[in-house]
JSON list of C-alpha atoms and ligand atoms in Angstrom, two decimals:
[
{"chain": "A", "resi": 1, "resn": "UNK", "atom": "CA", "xyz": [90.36, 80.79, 117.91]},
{"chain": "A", "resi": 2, "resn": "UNK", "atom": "CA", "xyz": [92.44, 82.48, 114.83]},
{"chain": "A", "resi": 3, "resn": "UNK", "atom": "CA", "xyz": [92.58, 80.90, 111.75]},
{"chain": "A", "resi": 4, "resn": "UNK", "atom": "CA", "xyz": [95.44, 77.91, 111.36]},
{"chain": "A", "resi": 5, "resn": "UNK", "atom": "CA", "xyz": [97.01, 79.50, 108.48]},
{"chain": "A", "resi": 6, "resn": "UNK", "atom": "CA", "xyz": [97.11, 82.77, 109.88]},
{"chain": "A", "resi": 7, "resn": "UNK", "atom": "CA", "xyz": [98.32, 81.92, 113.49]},
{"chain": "A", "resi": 8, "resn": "UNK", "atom": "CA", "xyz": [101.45, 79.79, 111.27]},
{"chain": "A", "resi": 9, "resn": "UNK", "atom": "CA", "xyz": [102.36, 82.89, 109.97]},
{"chain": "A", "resi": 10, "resn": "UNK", "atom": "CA", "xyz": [102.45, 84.70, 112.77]},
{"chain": "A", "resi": 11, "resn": "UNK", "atom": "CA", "xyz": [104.22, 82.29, 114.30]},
{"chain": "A", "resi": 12, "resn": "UNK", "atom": "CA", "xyz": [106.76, 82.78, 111.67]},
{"chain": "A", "resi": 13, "resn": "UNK", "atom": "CA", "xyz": [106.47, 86.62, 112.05]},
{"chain": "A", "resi": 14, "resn": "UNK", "atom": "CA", "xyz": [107.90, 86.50, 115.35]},
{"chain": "A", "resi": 15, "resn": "UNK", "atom": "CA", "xyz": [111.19, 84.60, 113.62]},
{"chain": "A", "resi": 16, "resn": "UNK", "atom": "CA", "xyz": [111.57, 86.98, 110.90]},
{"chain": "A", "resi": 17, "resn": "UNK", "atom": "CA", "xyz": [111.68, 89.98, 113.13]},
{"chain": "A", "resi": 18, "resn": "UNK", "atom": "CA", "xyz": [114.00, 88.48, 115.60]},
{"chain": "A", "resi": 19, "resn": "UNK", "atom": "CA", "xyz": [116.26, 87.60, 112.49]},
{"chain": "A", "resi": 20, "resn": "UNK", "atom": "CA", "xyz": [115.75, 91.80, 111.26]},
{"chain": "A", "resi": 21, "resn": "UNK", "atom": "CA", "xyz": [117.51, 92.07, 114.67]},
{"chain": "A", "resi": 22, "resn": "UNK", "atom": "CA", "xyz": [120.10, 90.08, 114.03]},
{"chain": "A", "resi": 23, "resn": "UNK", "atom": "CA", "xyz": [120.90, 91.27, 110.74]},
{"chain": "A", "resi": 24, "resn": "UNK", "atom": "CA", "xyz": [121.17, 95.53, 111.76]},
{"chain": "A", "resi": 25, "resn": "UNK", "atom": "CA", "xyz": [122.79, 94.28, 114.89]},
{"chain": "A", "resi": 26, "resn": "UNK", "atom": "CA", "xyz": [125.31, 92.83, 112.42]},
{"chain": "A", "resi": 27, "resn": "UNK", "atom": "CA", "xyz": [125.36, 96.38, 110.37]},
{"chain": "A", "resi": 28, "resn": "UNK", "atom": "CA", "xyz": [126.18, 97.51, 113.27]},
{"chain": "A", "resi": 29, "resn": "UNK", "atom": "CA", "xyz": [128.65, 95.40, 114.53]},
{"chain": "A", "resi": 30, "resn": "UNK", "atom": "CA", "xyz": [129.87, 96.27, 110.78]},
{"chain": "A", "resi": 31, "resn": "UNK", "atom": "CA", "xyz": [129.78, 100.32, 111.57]},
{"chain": "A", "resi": 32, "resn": "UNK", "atom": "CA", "xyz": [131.13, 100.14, 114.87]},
{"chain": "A", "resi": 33, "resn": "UNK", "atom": "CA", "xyz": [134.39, 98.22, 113.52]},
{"chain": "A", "resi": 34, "resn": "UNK", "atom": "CA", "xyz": [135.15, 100.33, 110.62]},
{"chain": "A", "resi": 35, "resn": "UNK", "atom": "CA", "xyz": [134.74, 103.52, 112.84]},
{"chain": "A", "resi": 36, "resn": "UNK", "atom": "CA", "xyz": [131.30, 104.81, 112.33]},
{"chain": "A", "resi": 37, "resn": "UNK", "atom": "CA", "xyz": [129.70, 105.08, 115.53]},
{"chain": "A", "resi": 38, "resn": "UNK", "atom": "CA", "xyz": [126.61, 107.05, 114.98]},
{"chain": "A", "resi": 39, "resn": "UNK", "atom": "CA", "xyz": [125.60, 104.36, 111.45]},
{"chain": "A", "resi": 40, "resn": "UNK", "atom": "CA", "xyz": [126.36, 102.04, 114.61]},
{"chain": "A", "resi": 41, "resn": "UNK", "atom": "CA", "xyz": [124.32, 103.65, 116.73]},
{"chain": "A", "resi": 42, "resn": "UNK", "atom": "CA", "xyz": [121.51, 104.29, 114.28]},
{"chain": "A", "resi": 43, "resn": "UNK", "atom": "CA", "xyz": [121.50, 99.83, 113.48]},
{"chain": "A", "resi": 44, "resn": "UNK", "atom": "CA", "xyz": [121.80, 99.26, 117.42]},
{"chain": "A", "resi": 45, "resn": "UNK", "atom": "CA", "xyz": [118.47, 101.28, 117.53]},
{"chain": "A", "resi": 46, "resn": "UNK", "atom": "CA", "xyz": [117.44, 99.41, 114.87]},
{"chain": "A", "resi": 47, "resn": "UNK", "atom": "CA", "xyz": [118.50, 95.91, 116.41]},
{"chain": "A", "resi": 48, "resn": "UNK", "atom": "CA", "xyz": [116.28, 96.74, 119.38]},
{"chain": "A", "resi": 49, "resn": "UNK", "atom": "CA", "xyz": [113.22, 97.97, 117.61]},
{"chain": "A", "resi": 50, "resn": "UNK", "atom": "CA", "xyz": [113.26, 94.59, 115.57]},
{"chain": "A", "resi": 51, "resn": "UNK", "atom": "CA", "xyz": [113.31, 92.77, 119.28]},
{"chain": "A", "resi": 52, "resn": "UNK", "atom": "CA", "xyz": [109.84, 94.73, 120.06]},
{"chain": "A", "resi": 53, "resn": "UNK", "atom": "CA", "xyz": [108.09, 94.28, 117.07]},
{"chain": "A", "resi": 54, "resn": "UNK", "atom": "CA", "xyz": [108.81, 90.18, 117.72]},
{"chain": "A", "resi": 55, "resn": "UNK", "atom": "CA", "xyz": [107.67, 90.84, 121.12]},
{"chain": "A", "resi": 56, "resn": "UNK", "atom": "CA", "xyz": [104.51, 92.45, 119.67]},
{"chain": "A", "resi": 57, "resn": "UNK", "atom": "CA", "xyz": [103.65, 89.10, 117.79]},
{"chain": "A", "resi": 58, "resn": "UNK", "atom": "CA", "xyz": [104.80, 86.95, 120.49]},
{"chain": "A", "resi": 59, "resn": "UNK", "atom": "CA", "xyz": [102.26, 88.77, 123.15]},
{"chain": "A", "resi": 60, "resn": "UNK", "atom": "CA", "xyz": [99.53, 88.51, 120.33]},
{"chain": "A", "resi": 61, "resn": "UNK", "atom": "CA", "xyz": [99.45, 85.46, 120.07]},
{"chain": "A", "resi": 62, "resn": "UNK", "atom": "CA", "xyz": [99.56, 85.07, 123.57]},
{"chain": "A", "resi": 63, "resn": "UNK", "atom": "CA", "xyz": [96.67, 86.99, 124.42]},
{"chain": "A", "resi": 64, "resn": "UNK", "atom": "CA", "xyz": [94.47, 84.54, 121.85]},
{"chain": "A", "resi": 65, "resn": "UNK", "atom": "CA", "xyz": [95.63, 81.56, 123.07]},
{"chain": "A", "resi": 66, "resn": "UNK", "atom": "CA", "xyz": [98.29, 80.62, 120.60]},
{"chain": "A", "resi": 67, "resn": "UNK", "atom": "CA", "xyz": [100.89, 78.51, 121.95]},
{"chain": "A", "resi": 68, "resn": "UNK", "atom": "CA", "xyz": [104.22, 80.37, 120.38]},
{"chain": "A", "resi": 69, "resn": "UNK", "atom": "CA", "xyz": [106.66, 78.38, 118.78]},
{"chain": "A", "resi": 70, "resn": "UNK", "atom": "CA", "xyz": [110.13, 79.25, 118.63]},
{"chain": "A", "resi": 71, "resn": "UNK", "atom": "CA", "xyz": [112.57, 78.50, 115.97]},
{"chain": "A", "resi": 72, "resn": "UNK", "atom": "CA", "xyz": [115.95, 78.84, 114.94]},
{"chain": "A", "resi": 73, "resn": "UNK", "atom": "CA", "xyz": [117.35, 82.53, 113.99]},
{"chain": "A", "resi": 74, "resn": "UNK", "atom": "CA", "xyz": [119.31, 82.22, 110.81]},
{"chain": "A", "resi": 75, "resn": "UNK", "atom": "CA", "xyz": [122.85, 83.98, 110.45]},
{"chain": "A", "resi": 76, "resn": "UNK", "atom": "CA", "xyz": [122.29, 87.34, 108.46]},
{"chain": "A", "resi": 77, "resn": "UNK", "atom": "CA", "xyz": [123.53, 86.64, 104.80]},
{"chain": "A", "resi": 78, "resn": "UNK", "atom": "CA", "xyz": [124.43, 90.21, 103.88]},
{"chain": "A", "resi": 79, "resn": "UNK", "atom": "CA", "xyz": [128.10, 90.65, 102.75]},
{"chain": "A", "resi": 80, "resn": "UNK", "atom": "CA", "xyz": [129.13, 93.71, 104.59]},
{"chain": "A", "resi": 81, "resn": "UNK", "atom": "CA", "xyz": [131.66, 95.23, 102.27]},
{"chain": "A", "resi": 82, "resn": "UNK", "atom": "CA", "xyz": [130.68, 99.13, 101.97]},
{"chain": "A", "resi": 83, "resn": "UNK", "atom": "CA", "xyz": [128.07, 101.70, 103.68]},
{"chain": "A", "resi": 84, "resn": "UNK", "atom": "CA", "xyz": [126.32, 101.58, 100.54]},
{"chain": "A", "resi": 85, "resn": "UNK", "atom": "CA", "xyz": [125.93, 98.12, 100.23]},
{"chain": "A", "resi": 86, "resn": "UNK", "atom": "CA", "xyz": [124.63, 97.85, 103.78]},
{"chain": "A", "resi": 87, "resn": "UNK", "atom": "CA", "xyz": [122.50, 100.48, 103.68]},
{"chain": "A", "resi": 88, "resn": "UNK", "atom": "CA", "xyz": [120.71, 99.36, 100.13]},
{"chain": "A", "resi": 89, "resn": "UNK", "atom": "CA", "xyz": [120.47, 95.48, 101.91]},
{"chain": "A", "resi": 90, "resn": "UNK", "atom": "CA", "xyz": [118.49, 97.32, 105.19]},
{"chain": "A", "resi": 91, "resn": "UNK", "atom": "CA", "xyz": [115.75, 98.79, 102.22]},
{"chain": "A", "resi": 92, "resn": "UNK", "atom": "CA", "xyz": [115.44, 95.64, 100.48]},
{"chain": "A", "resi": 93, "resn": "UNK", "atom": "CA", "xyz": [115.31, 93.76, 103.61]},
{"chain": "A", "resi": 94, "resn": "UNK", "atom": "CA", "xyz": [112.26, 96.35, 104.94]},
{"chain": "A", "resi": 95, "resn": "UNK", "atom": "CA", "xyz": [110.46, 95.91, 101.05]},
{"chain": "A", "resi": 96, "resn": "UNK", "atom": "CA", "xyz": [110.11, 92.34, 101.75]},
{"chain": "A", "resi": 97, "resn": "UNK", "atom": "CA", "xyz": [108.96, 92.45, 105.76]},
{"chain": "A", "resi": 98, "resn": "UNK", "atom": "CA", "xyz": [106.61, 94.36, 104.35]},
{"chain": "A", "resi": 99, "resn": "UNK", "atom": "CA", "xyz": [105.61, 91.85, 102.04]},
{"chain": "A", "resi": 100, "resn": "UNK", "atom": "CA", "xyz": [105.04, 89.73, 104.68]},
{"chain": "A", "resi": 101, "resn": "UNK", "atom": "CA", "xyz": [103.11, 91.91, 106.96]},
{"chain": "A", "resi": 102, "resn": "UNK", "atom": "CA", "xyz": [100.99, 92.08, 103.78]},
{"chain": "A", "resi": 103, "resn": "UNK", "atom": "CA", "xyz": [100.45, 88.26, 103.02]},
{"chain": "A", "resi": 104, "resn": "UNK", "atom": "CA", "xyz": [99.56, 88.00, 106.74]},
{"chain": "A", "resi": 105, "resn": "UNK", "atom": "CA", "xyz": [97.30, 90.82, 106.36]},
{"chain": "A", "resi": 106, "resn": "UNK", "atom": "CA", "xyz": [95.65, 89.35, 103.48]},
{"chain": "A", "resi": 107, "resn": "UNK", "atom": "CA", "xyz": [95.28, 85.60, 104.78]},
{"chain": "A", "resi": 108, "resn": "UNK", "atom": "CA", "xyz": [93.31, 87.27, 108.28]},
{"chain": "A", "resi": 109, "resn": "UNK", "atom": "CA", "xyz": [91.28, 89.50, 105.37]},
{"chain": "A", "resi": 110, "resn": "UNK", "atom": "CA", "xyz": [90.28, 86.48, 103.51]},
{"chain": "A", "resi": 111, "resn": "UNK", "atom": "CA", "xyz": [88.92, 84.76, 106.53]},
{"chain": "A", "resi": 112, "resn": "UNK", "atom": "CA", "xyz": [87.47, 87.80, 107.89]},
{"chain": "A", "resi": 113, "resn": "UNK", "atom": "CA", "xyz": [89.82, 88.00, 111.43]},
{"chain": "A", "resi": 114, "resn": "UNK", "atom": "CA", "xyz": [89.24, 91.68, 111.84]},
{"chain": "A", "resi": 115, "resn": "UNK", "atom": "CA", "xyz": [91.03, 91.26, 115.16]},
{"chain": "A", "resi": 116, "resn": "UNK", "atom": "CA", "xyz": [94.42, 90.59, 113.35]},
{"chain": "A", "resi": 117, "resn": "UNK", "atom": "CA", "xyz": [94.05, 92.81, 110.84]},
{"chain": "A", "resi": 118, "resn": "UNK", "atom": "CA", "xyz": [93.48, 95.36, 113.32]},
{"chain": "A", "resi": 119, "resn": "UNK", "atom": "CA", "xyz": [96.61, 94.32, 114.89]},
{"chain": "A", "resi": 120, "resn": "UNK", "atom": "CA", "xyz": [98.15, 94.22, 112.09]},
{"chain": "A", "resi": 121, "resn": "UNK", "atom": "CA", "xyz": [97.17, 98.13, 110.78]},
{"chain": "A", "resi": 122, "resn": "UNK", "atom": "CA", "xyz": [100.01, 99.35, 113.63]},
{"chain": "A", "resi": 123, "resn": "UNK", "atom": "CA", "xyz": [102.56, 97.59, 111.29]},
{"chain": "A", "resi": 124, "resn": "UNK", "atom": "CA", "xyz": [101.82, 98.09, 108.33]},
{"chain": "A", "resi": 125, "resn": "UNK", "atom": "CA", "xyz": [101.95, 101.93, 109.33]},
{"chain": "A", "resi": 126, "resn": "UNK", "atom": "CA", "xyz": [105.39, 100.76, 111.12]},
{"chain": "A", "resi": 127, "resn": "UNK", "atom": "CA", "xyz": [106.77, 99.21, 107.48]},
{"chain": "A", "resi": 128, "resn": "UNK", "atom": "CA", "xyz": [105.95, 102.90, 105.39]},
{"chain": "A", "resi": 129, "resn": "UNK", "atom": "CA", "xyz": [108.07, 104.33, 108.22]},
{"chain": "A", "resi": 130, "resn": "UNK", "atom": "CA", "xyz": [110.77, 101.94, 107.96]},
{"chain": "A", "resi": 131, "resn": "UNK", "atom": "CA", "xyz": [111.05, 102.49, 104.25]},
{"chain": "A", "resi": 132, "resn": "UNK", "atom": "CA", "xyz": [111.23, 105.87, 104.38]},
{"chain": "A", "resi": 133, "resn": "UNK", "atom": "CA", "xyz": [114.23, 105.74, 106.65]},
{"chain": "A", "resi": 134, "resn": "UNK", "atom": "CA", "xyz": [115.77, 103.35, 104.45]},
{"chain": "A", "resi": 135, "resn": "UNK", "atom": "CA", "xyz": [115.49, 105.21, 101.84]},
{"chain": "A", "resi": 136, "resn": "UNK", "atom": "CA", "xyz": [116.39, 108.32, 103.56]},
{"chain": "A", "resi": 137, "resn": "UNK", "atom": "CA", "xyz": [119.93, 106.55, 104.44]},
{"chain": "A", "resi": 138, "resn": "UNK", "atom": "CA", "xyz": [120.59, 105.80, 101.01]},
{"chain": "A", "resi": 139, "resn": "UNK", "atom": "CA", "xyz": [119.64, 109.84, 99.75]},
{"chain": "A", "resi": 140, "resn": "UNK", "atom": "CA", "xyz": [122.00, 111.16, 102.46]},
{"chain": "A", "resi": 141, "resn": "UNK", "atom": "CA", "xyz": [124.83, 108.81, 101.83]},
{"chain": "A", "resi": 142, "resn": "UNK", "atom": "CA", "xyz": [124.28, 109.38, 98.00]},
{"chain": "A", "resi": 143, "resn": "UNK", "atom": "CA", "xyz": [124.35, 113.38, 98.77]},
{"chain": "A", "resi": 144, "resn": "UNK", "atom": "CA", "xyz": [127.04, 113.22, 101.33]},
{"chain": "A", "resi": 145, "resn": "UNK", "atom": "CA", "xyz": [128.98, 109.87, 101.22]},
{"chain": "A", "resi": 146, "resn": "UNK", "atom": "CA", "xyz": [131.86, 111.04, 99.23]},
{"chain": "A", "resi": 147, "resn": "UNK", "atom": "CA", "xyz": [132.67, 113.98, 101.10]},
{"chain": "A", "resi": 148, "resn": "UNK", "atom": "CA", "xyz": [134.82, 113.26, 104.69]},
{"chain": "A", "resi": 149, "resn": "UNK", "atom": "CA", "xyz": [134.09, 116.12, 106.17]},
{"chain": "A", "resi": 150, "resn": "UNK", "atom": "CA", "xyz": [129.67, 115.61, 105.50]},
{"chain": "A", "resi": 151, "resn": "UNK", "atom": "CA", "xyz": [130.13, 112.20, 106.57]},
{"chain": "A", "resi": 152, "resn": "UNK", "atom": "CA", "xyz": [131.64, 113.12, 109.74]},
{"chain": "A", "resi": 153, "resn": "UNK", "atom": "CA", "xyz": [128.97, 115.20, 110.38]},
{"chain": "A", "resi": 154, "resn": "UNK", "atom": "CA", "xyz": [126.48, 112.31, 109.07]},
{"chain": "A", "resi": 155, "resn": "UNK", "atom": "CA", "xyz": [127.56, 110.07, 111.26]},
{"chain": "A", "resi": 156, "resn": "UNK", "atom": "CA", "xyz": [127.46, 112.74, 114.10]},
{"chain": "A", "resi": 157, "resn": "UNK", "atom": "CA", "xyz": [124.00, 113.16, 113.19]},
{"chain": "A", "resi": 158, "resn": "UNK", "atom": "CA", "xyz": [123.57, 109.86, 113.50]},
{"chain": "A", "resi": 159, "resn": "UNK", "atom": "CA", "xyz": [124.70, 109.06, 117.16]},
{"chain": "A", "resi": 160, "resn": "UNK", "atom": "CA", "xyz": [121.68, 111.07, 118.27]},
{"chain": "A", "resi": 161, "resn": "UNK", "atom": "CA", "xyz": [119.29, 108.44, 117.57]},
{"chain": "A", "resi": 162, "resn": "UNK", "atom": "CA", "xyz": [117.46, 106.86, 120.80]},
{"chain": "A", "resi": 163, "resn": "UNK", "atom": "CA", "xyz": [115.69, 103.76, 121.30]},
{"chain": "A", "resi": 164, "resn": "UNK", "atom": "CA", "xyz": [112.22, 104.49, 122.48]},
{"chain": "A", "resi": 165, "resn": "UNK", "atom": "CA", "xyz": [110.08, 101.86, 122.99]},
{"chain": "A", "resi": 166, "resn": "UNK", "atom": "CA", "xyz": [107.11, 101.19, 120.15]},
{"chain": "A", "resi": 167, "resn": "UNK", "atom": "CA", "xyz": [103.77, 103.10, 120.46]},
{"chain": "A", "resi": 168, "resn": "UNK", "atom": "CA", "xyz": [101.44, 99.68, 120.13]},
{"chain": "A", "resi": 169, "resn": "UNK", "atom": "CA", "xyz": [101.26, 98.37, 123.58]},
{"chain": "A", "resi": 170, "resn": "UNK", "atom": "CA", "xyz": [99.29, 95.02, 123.87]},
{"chain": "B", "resi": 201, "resn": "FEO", "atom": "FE1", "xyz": [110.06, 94.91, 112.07]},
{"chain": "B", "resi": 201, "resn": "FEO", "atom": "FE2", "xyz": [111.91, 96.67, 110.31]},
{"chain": "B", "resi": 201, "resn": "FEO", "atom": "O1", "xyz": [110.39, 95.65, 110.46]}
]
């Protein structure tokens, strides 16, 4: 049986990736309305990924036991008013889900649940990925954001992203 404090938190986990969905699949709702497709595509992507790694912690939990409880996804609280803006939120936003994958990672570390933390190694690989595309966003829009003709060919680049589904199969 896992740990009480750690199984809460994953518990949670499960909420705060299903709310990451939420909040790119409201960037891209944002994109896709002020005519850039492939930054829609791109957070669409995004959106889905979120819905696996929730998935991921939802099947964990399953397989030890855990009876999953569900609770309410919160309305995304980013005020969409530029690309920039967005695209700075989506970094900050993966800085502090990697926070939490840490403090989970920690509380199974303390009580020695080498299981989770095993579990957890797939993610925390995941979140260094994630930042990096954040911040890889930000350095292209920086470089080419103020130039219509590189951002059409940004956002070109962009609609080339596919979902594939994640590597950690449980
Ligand atoms: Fe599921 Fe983007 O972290």
């Amino acid at each position: 049986m896992l740990d009480k404090k750690v199984i809460e938190l994953l518990n949670d986990q499960v909420n705060k990736e299903m709310y990451s969905a939420y909040l790119y699949l409201d960037f891209s709702n944002y994109f896709k309305h002020v005519g850039l497709d492939g930054f829609a595509n791109w957070y669409e992507v995004q959106a889905k990924e979120e819905m696996d790694h929730a998935m991921l912690f939802v099947k964990y939990l399953q397989n030890n036991n855990v009876a999953v409880e569900l609770a309410a996804i919160a309305k995304p609280d980013v005020k969409l008013t530029d690309t920039m803006t967005v695209l700075k939120a989506g970094l900050k936003h993966e800085e502090y889900v990697t926070d939490l994958i840490h403090t989970i990672y920690d509380a199974a570390s303390k009580v020695k649940d080498f299981r989770t933390t095993q579990f957890l190694d797939w993610f925390v690989k995941e979140q260094g990925e994630e930042e990096t595309n954040a911040n890889d966003m930000i350095s292209k829009m920086e470089l080419f954001g103020g130039d219509a003709r590189a951002l059409y060919l940004l956002d070109s680049e962009l609609k080339s992203r596919a979902y594939s589904a994640p590597s950690l199969v449980l």
